[in-house]
Amino acid sequence: MTTAHAPSRPGQSQPAESPPALSRRGFLVSSAAMGGLSLGFHLPFLASAEAATPGATPAAAAPEVNAWVVVRPDETVVIRVARSEMGQGTLTGLAQLVAEELECDWAKVTTEYPTPGQNLARDRVWGSFSTGGSRGIRDSHDYVRKGGAVAREMLVAAAAAEWKVPASECAVSKGVITHGPSGRSTTYGKVATAAAGMQPPAEVRLKDPKDWTIVGKPLPRLDTADKLNGKQVYGTDLKLPGMLNAAVRACPTFGGKLVNFDAAAVAGMRGVHKVVRVDDTAVAVVAETWWQAKTALDALPVTWDDGPNKALSSASIAETLAAGLDAEEAFVGASAGDARKALAGAAKTVSAVYGFPYQNHATMEPMNATALWTELRCEVWVPTQNGEASLAAAAEAAGLPVQSCEVYKLHLGGGFGRRGNFQDYVRQAVNIAKQVPGRPVKLIWSREEDMLHGAYHPVTQCKLTGGLDAEGKLTALHMRISGQSILAAVRPEGMQNGKDPAVFQGLNISGPEGHIGYAVENLLIDHAMRNPPIPPGFWRGVNLNQNAIYLECFMDELAHAAGMDPLAFRRRMMANHPKHLAVLDQVAQGIGWDRPAPAGVHRGIAQIMGFGSYVAAAAEVSVTDGKLKIHRIVASTDPGHAVNPAQIERQVEGSFVYGLSACLYGECTVKDGRMEQTNFDSYEVLRMAEMPAVETILIPSGGFWGGVGEPTIAVAAPAVLNALFAATGKRIRTLPLKNHDLA
């Protein structure tokens, strides 16, 4: 079920950023959204990714009103979306925001991607091309709405100029402009050419959310039909004239190198065009078809240097992390009072150690990119979460100025963070294409290559100690996290004096992104950084996933130690955290916490704040002969504003598939310096028959913009783990559950 409340008015926009330099190595890939728009700066619209695909029609044939809006003579409205669509619905949500202010006919709306090259040429008029951290809508809502509002004012001004009347006497609804005093009317399509030449207004007033007619409505997604009828082109589907295909293999051990290979051994195989060294770590076969390339690659004699990490194992990594749990040195993320002193004087103390394993993104569509290189220009067609990062990677690999390169974005068959900061597949595609100049080459990773060369959700352990007074009140809490830092490896510029602030997602004392929902007088949360030589990455939900397990499962442990109901124990610490409490109360009510569960069914509950949103979940499970069945999960989300309630509901359901897959099955283990899991037979995901019923409660309280793609992943596992304890009396502190006897 979905319950919606009217959101409040958004805040003001931020000042515009300066455009980045365009030198190849100095090219700045910014993850921050632009707050201002150069709406009056017009250039001919170059071929988009869709236009580069056979049979597509570019919007360039129609007049551009501004960077965001093209209106065709047939009244079709093309809305340009810079963020990436990877199944989460951002494309539709952002189009809704533009269309709301544009006052166009939603039934006539379509979308297209601008390219990062065009964005740079136009002083980054579309802002950020990065799609991650559940920021696609919340970081761009203000300026995309202004783009729609400016286009509306220009279209109305064009009609008013034609009629020689004040624009203030004109109104617009669903793309039809009317002049009240005279009764005359026209359409956007008829005045679009004239509007394109109008001076954009310096200021526009955005609608009050109470007046929204498109935003906040559960509209069908714009990309569904093309996905159902097969029209949608993904990276692996792309076909270009004269295209070759490539399969790649890199050294399977972390830190290993390519020594040599015997190209002559496969040169005569069917379809083989060329065998190439990709870089210091990988070799590729280029052939007429991908299967021919893969078949030859499997037969290619290759010699590897396993490098310095060939003895690395999950056991040795676990030992390193365990040592960090009691290390004297640690980075402090949150602190209040004197936790160590309060713990020493507590009437009762409770301690536990939890752990979270490596996880692979395992996107449905493996990594791929198509590149065309000549001495003068490089073009890449790629499913990417960050078009600007892909452009930077392509230019560097191509050895060309950024102005001589272009990237055409395609829909992603899953991203989950793998296709954002990590552009290794783009570099590989360009490196291969450079050795076959003048012909496009489509590189597709095999599933095994994808599993062996990921950027993995980091491994961590956490030691928690809580102090209770004589009345069972939590007086002190110390959380020591030991494990990898993503930022240290991926974005070292984001570190703060050696500390990785992202480690503390959902555990901060305050802040709009993810603060802890409990008032604990004496609190210490710190991090002993331990970085094994396994590449970490932003895996959907990032550090919020394990932090929610650590905090919320331990809260259950403390509640039972205090002899209290887990909900009541939490509630008495949440008086100063009303939004956390509101989502928790909603799921408790939805699951029927105050009523007996059905016979054999047991309940668990959890809450957290992350990515700017407040979320909670309550689960019902049963265990029969050691087999777990998750019957139902009730989820509550407060994202501030809800652009498309139906899409949020689907996002919540999808996030539980991801979170429960990790809880039940997900684990990447290291042996002899490489990952042991190479496909879905050893890295399992949730089956349809295992999926519980999900009830989504949406309570947008207004006044802020939170994310929805990732937060609820984090509460899936702790809600189930707490229910599992209620069912069995067993406290599971390490995942996945497949490793535990639940009988």
Coordinates of C-alpha atoms in Angstrom, one line a residue, residues 230-592:
G230 CA 12.5 -5.4 -27.6
K231 CA 13.1 -1.9 -29.0
Q232 CA 15.3 -0.9 -26.1
V233 CA 19.0 -1.1 -27.1
Y234 CA 21.4 -2.0 -24.3
G235 CA 25.2 -2.0 -24.7
T236 CA 25.4 -5.7 -25.6
D237 CA 22.7 -5.2 -28.2
L238 CA 24.4 -2.4 -30.1
K239 CA 25.2 -3.0 -33.8
L240 CA 27.2 -0.6 -35.9
P241 CA 28.4 -1.0 -39.5
G242 CA 31.6 -2.9 -39.8
M243 CA 31.7 -3.7 -36.1
L244 CA 34.0 -6.3 -34.7
N245 CA 33.6 -8.0 -31.3
A246 CA 36.2 -8.5 -28.5
A247 CA 36.5 -10.8 -25.5
V248 CA 39.0 -10.0 -22.8
R249 CA 40.8 -11.9 -20.0
A250 CA 42.8 -10.2 -17.3
C251 CA 45.1 -11.9 -14.7
P252 CA 42.7 -13.5 -12.2
T253 CA 44.8 -12.8 -9.2
F254 CA 44.7 -9.3 -7.6
G255 CA 47.8 -7.4 -8.5
G256 CA 48.9 -9.9 -11.1
K257 CA 50.3 -9.2 -14.6
L258 CA 50.2 -10.5 -18.1
V259 CA 53.5 -12.0 -19.1
N260 CA 52.9 -13.3 -22.6
F261 CA 50.5 -15.1 -24.9
D262 CA 50.8 -17.2 -28.1
A263 CA 48.7 -15.4 -30.7
A264 CA 49.7 -17.8 -33.4
A265 CA 48.0 -20.7 -31.7
V266 CA 44.5 -19.2 -32.4
A267 CA 45.2 -17.0 -35.4
G268 CA 43.6 -19.5 -37.8
M269 CA 40.5 -20.0 -35.8
R270 CA 37.2 -19.1 -37.4
G271 CA 36.4 -15.4 -37.4
V272 CA 39.5 -14.3 -35.5
H273 CA 40.7 -10.9 -36.6
K274 CA 43.5 -10.1 -34.2
V275 CA 44.9 -11.0 -30.7
V276 CA 46.0 -7.9 -28.8
R277 CA 47.6 -6.9 -25.5
V278 CA 45.1 -4.6 -23.8
D279 CA 47.4 -3.4 -21.0
D280 CA 49.8 -4.8 -18.5
T281 CA 47.2 -7.1 -17.1
A282 CA 44.9 -8.3 -19.9
V283 CA 44.8 -9.8 -23.4
A284 CA 41.8 -9.8 -25.8
V285 CA 40.8 -11.5 -29.0
V286 CA 39.0 -9.5 -31.7
A287 CA 36.7 -11.5 -34.0
E288 CA 33.7 -11.2 -36.2
T289 CA 31.4 -12.4 -33.5
W290 CA 31.7 -12.3 -29.7
W291 CA 31.4 -16.1 -29.4
Q292 CA 34.2 -16.6 -31.9
A293 CA 36.3 -14.2 -29.8
K294 CA 35.5 -16.0 -26.6
T295 CA 36.2 -19.4 -28.1
A296 CA 39.6 -18.3 -29.3
L297 CA 40.4 -16.6 -26.0
D298 CA 39.6 -19.8 -24.1
A299 CA 42.0 -21.7 -26.4
L300 CA 44.8 -19.0 -26.2
P301 CA 47.9 -20.0 -24.3
V302 CA 48.6 -17.3 -21.7
T303 CA 51.3 -16.9 -19.1
W304 CA 50.5 -14.9 -16.0
D305 CA 52.6 -13.4 -13.2
D306 CA 50.4 -14.0 -10.1
G307 CA 52.0 -11.1 -8.3
P308 CA 52.5 -10.4 -4.6
N309 CA 49.0 -11.4 -3.4
K310 CA 48.9 -15.0 -4.6
A311 CA 48.8 -16.3 -1.0
L312 CA 46.0 -14.0 0.1
S313 CA 42.9 -15.7 1.5
S314 CA 39.6 -14.8 3.3
A315 CA 41.1 -16.3 6.4
S316 CA 44.1 -14.1 6.4
I317 CA 42.0 -11.0 5.7
A318 CA 39.7 -11.9 8.6
E319 CA 42.7 -12.2 10.9
T320 CA 43.8 -8.7 9.9
L321 CA 40.3 -7.2 10.5
A322 CA 40.0 -9.0 13.9
A323 CA 43.2 -7.4 15.1
G324 CA 41.7 -4.0 14.3
L325 CA 38.8 -4.6 16.7
D326 CA 41.0 -4.0 19.7
A327 CA 43.6 -1.7 18.2
E328 CA 44.4 1.4 20.1
E329 CA 44.4 3.7 17.0
A330 CA 41.1 4.4 15.3
F331 CA 39.4 7.2 13.4
V332 CA 36.4 8.7 15.4
G333 CA 33.2 9.1 13.5
A334 CA 30.8 9.9 16.3
S335 CA 31.4 10.8 19.9
A336 CA 29.3 12.0 22.8
G337 CA 30.1 11.9 26.5
D338 CA 32.7 9.4 27.7
A339 CA 31.6 6.0 26.4
R340 CA 34.6 4.0 27.9
K341 CA 34.1 5.4 31.4
A342 CA 30.4 4.9 31.3
L343 CA 30.8 1.3 30.1
A344 CA 33.2 0.6 33.0
G345 CA 30.6 1.8 35.5
A346 CA 27.5 0.2 33.8
A347 CA 25.3 -2.2 35.8
K348 CA 25.4 -4.6 32.9
T349 CA 27.4 -4.8 29.7
V350 CA 26.7 -6.6 26.5
S351 CA 29.3 -7.3 23.7
A352 CA 29.1 -8.9 20.3
V353 CA 31.2 -9.1 17.1
Y354 CA 29.5 -8.9 13.7
G355 CA 30.9 -9.3 10.2
F356 CA 30.0 -8.5 6.6
P357 CA 31.6 -10.2 3.6
Y358 CA 32.7 -9.1 0.2
Q359 CA 29.9 -8.7 -2.3
N360 CA 29.9 -8.5 -6.1
H361 CA 27.7 -6.1 -8.0
A362 CA 26.7 -8.9 -10.4
T363 CA 24.8 -6.7 -12.8
M364 CA 22.5 -8.5 -15.2
E365 CA 24.4 -7.0 -18.1
P366 CA 28.1 -7.7 -17.8
M367 CA 30.6 -4.8 -18.4
N368 CA 30.7 -3.7 -22.0
A369 CA 31.6 -0.8 -24.3
T370 CA 31.9 -0.2 -28.0
A371 CA 34.7 2.1 -29.2
L372 CA 35.6 3.5 -32.6
W373 CA 39.1 5.1 -32.8
T374 CA 41.0 7.0 -35.4
E375 CA 44.0 9.3 -35.1
L376 CA 41.6 12.3 -35.1
R377 CA 38.6 11.1 -33.1
C378 CA 37.4 8.5 -30.6
E379 CA 33.7 7.7 -29.9
V380 CA 32.4 5.3 -27.3
W381 CA 28.9 3.8 -26.9
V382 CA 28.5 2.6 -23.3
P383 CA 26.1 1.9 -20.5
T384 CA 27.5 4.1 -17.8
Q385 CA 26.5 5.7 -14.5
N386 CA 28.7 8.6 -15.2
G387 CA 29.0 9.8 -18.8
E388 CA 31.7 12.4 -17.9
A389 CA 33.8 9.8 -16.2
S390 CA 33.5 7.6 -19.3
L391 CA 34.5 10.6 -21.5
A392 CA 37.6 11.3 -19.3
A393 CA 38.6 7.6 -19.4
A394 CA 38.0 7.4 -23.2
A395 CA 40.1 10.5 -23.8
E396 CA 43.0 9.3 -21.7
A397 CA 43.0 5.9 -23.3
A398 CA 42.7 7.3 -26.8
G399 CA 45.5 9.8 -26.3
L400 CA 43.3 12.6 -27.7
P401 CA 42.0 15.9 -26.4
V402 CA 38.6 15.6 -24.7
Q403 CA 37.1 17.8 -27.5
S404 CA 38.1 15.1 -30.0
C405 CA 36.2 12.4 -28.1
E406 CA 32.5 11.7 -27.4
V407 CA 30.5 9.2 -25.4
Y408 CA 27.0 8.1 -26.2
K409 CA 25.1 6.8 -23.2
L410 CA 22.9 3.7 -23.4
H411 CA 20.4 2.3 -20.9
L412 CA 22.2 0.1 -18.3
G413 CA 21.3 -3.5 -17.6
G414 CA 22.0 -2.7 -13.9
G415 CA 24.6 -0.5 -12.4
F416 CA 24.5 -0.7 -8.6
G417 CA 27.7 1.4 -8.4
R418 CA 29.9 -0.7 -10.7
R419 CA 29.5 1.5 -13.7
G420 CA 30.2 4.8 -12.0
N421 CA 33.7 5.5 -10.7
F422 CA 35.0 2.4 -12.4
Q423 CA 35.7 2.9 -16.1
D424 CA 38.1 0.0 -16.6
Y425 CA 35.9 -1.5 -19.3
V426 CA 35.8 1.8 -21.2
R427 CA 39.6 2.0 -21.1
Q428 CA 39.9 -1.6 -22.3
A429 CA 37.5 -1.0 -25.2
V430 CA 39.4 2.1 -26.4
N431 CA 42.8 0.3 -26.0
I432 CA 41.5 -2.5 -28.2
A433 CA 40.0 -0.2 -30.7
K434 CA 43.3 1.7 -31.1
Q435 CA 44.8 -1.5 -32.4
V436 CA 42.0 -1.9 -35.0
P437 CA 41.7 1.8 -36.2
G438 CA 38.7 2.8 -38.2
R439 CA 36.4 -0.1 -37.1
P440 CA 34.1 -0.1 -34.1
V441 CA 34.9 -2.8 -31.6
K442 CA 32.3 -4.0 -29.1
L443 CA 33.9 -5.4 -25.9
I444 CA 31.8 -7.7 -23.7
W445 CA 33.1 -9.2 -20.5
S446 CA 32.1 -12.8 -19.8
R447 CA 30.3 -13.4 -16.6
E448 CA 33.4 -15.0 -15.2
E449 CA 35.5 -12.0 -16.1
D450 CA 32.9 -9.8 -14.5
M451 CA 32.9 -11.8 -11.2
L452 CA 36.7 -12.0 -11.0
H453 CA 37.4 -8.3 -11.7
G454 CA 34.8 -6.3 -9.7
A455 CA 35.1 -3.5 -7.3
Y456 CA 33.7 -5.3 -4.3
H457 CA 31.5 -4.2 -1.4
P458 CA 34.2 -3.9 1.3
V459 CA 34.6 -6.5 4.0
T460 CA 34.3 -5.3 7.6
Q461 CA 33.9 -6.5 11.2
C462 CA 32.3 -4.7 14.0
K463 CA 32.7 -5.1 17.8
L464 CA 29.9 -3.5 19.8
T465 CA 29.7 -3.0 23.5
G466 CA 26.7 -1.5 25.3
G467 CA 26.2 -0.5 28.9
L468 CA 22.8 -0.8 30.7
D469 CA 21.8 0.8 34.0
A470 CA 19.8 -1.0 36.7
E471 CA 16.6 -0.1 34.9
G472 CA 17.7 -1.5 31.5
K473 CA 18.4 1.9 30.0
L474 CA 21.2 2.2 27.4
T475 CA 23.8 4.5 29.0
A476 CA 26.8 3.9 26.8
L477 CA 27.6 2.4 23.4
H478 CA 30.9 1.8 21.7
M479 CA 31.0 0.6 18.0
R480 CA 34.4 -0.3 16.6
I481 CA 34.4 -1.0 12.9
S482 CA 37.4 -2.7 11.4
G483 CA 37.8 -2.9 7.7
Q484 CA 38.2 -1.4 4.3
S485 CA 37.8 2.2 3.2
I486 CA 36.2 2.7 -0.2
L487 CA 37.3 6.4 -0.4
A488 CA 40.9 5.6 0.3
A489 CA 41.0 3.5 -2.9
V490 CA 38.5 5.2 -5.1
R491 CA 38.3 8.9 -4.1
P492 CA 41.2 9.8 -1.9
E493 CA 40.3 13.4 -2.2
G494 CA 37.2 12.7 -0.1
M495 CA 39.3 11.6 2.9
Q496 CA 39.4 13.9 5.9
N497 CA 42.8 13.9 7.5
G498 CA 43.1 10.1 6.9
K499 CA 39.6 9.3 7.9
D500 CA 36.9 7.9 5.5
P501 CA 33.7 9.7 6.5
A502 CA 31.7 7.3 4.3
V503 CA 32.4 4.5 6.7
F504 CA 30.0 6.0 9.2
Q505 CA 26.9 6.1 6.9
G506 CA 23.8 6.1 9.1
L507 CA 25.9 6.5 12.3
N508 CA 26.6 10.3 12.3
I509 CA 25.6 12.4 15.3
S510 CA 23.8 14.9 12.9
G511 CA 23.5 15.9 9.3
P512 CA 21.1 15.6 6.4
E513 CA 22.6 12.5 4.8
G514 CA 22.4 9.8 7.5
H515 CA 22.4 10.5 11.3
I516 CA 21.8 8.0 14.0
G517 CA 18.2 7.8 15.3
Y518 CA 19.0 7.2 19.0
A519 CA 19.9 9.5 21.8
V520 CA 22.8 7.8 23.7
E521 CA 24.4 9.9 26.4
N522 CA 27.8 8.2 26.0
L523 CA 28.6 7.2 22.5
L524 CA 31.7 6.3 20.6
I525 CA 31.8 5.0 17.0
D526 CA 35.2 4.6 15.5
H527 CA 37.0 2.9 12.6
A528 CA 40.2 0.9 12.5
M529 CA 41.1 1.1 8.8
R530 CA 42.4 -2.1 7.4
N531 CA 42.8 -2.2 3.6
P532 CA 43.5 -5.7 2.1
P533 CA 44.6 -5.6 -1.6
I534 CA 41.1 -6.3 -2.9
P535 CA 39.6 -3.4 -4.9
P536 CA 36.6 -2.0 -2.9
G537 CA 33.7 -0.2 -4.5
F538 CA 30.4 1.6 -4.1
W539 CA 28.0 -1.4 -4.0
R540 CA 24.3 -0.4 -3.9
G541 CA 23.6 0.9 -0.4
V542 CA 27.4 1.2 0.3
N543 CA 28.3 1.2 4.0
L544 CA 24.8 1.7 5.2
N545 CA 24.1 -2.0 4.6
Q546 CA 26.5 -3.4 7.2
N547 CA 26.0 -0.4 9.6
A548 CA 22.3 -1.1 9.8
I549 CA 22.9 -4.8 10.6
Y550 CA 25.5 -3.9 13.2
L551 CA 23.4 -1.3 14.9
E552 CA 19.9 -2.7 14.6
C553 CA 20.8 -6.3 15.5
F554 CA 22.8 -5.2 18.5
M555 CA 19.8 -3.0 19.6
D556 CA 17.8 -6.2 19.6
E557 CA 20.5 -7.9 21.7
L558 CA 20.4 -5.0 24.2
A559 CA 16.6 -5.0 24.3
H560 CA 16.6 -8.7 25.2
A561 CA 19.4 -8.2 27.7
A562 CA 17.3 -5.4 29.3
G563 CA 14.2 -7.7 29.3
M564 CA 12.3 -5.3 27.1
D565 CA 10.3 -5.5 23.9
P566 CA 12.6 -4.5 21.0
L567 CA 10.2 -1.8 19.8
A568 CA 9.7 -0.3 23.2
F569 CA 13.5 -0.3 23.9
R570 CA 14.1 1.6 20.7
R571 CA 11.2 4.1 21.1
R572 CA 12.4 5.4 24.5
M573 CA 15.7 6.6 22.9
M574 CA 14.0 8.3 19.9
A575 CA 12.0 11.2 21.3
N576 CA 14.4 13.7 19.8
H577 CA 14.4 11.8 16.4
P578 CA 10.8 12.1 15.3
K579 CA 11.3 11.2 11.6
H580 CA 13.2 8.0 12.6
L581 CA 10.4 7.3 15.0
A582 CA 7.7 7.9 12.5
V583 CA 8.9 5.3 10.0
L584 CA 9.5 2.8 12.8
D585 CA 6.0 3.3 14.2
Q586 CA 4.5 2.9 10.7
V587 CA 6.1 -0.5 10.1
A588 CA 5.2 -1.6 13.6
Q589 CA 1.6 -0.7 13.0
G590 CA 1.7 -2.3 9.5
I591 CA 3.1 -5.6 10.7
G592 CA 0.8 -5.7 13.7

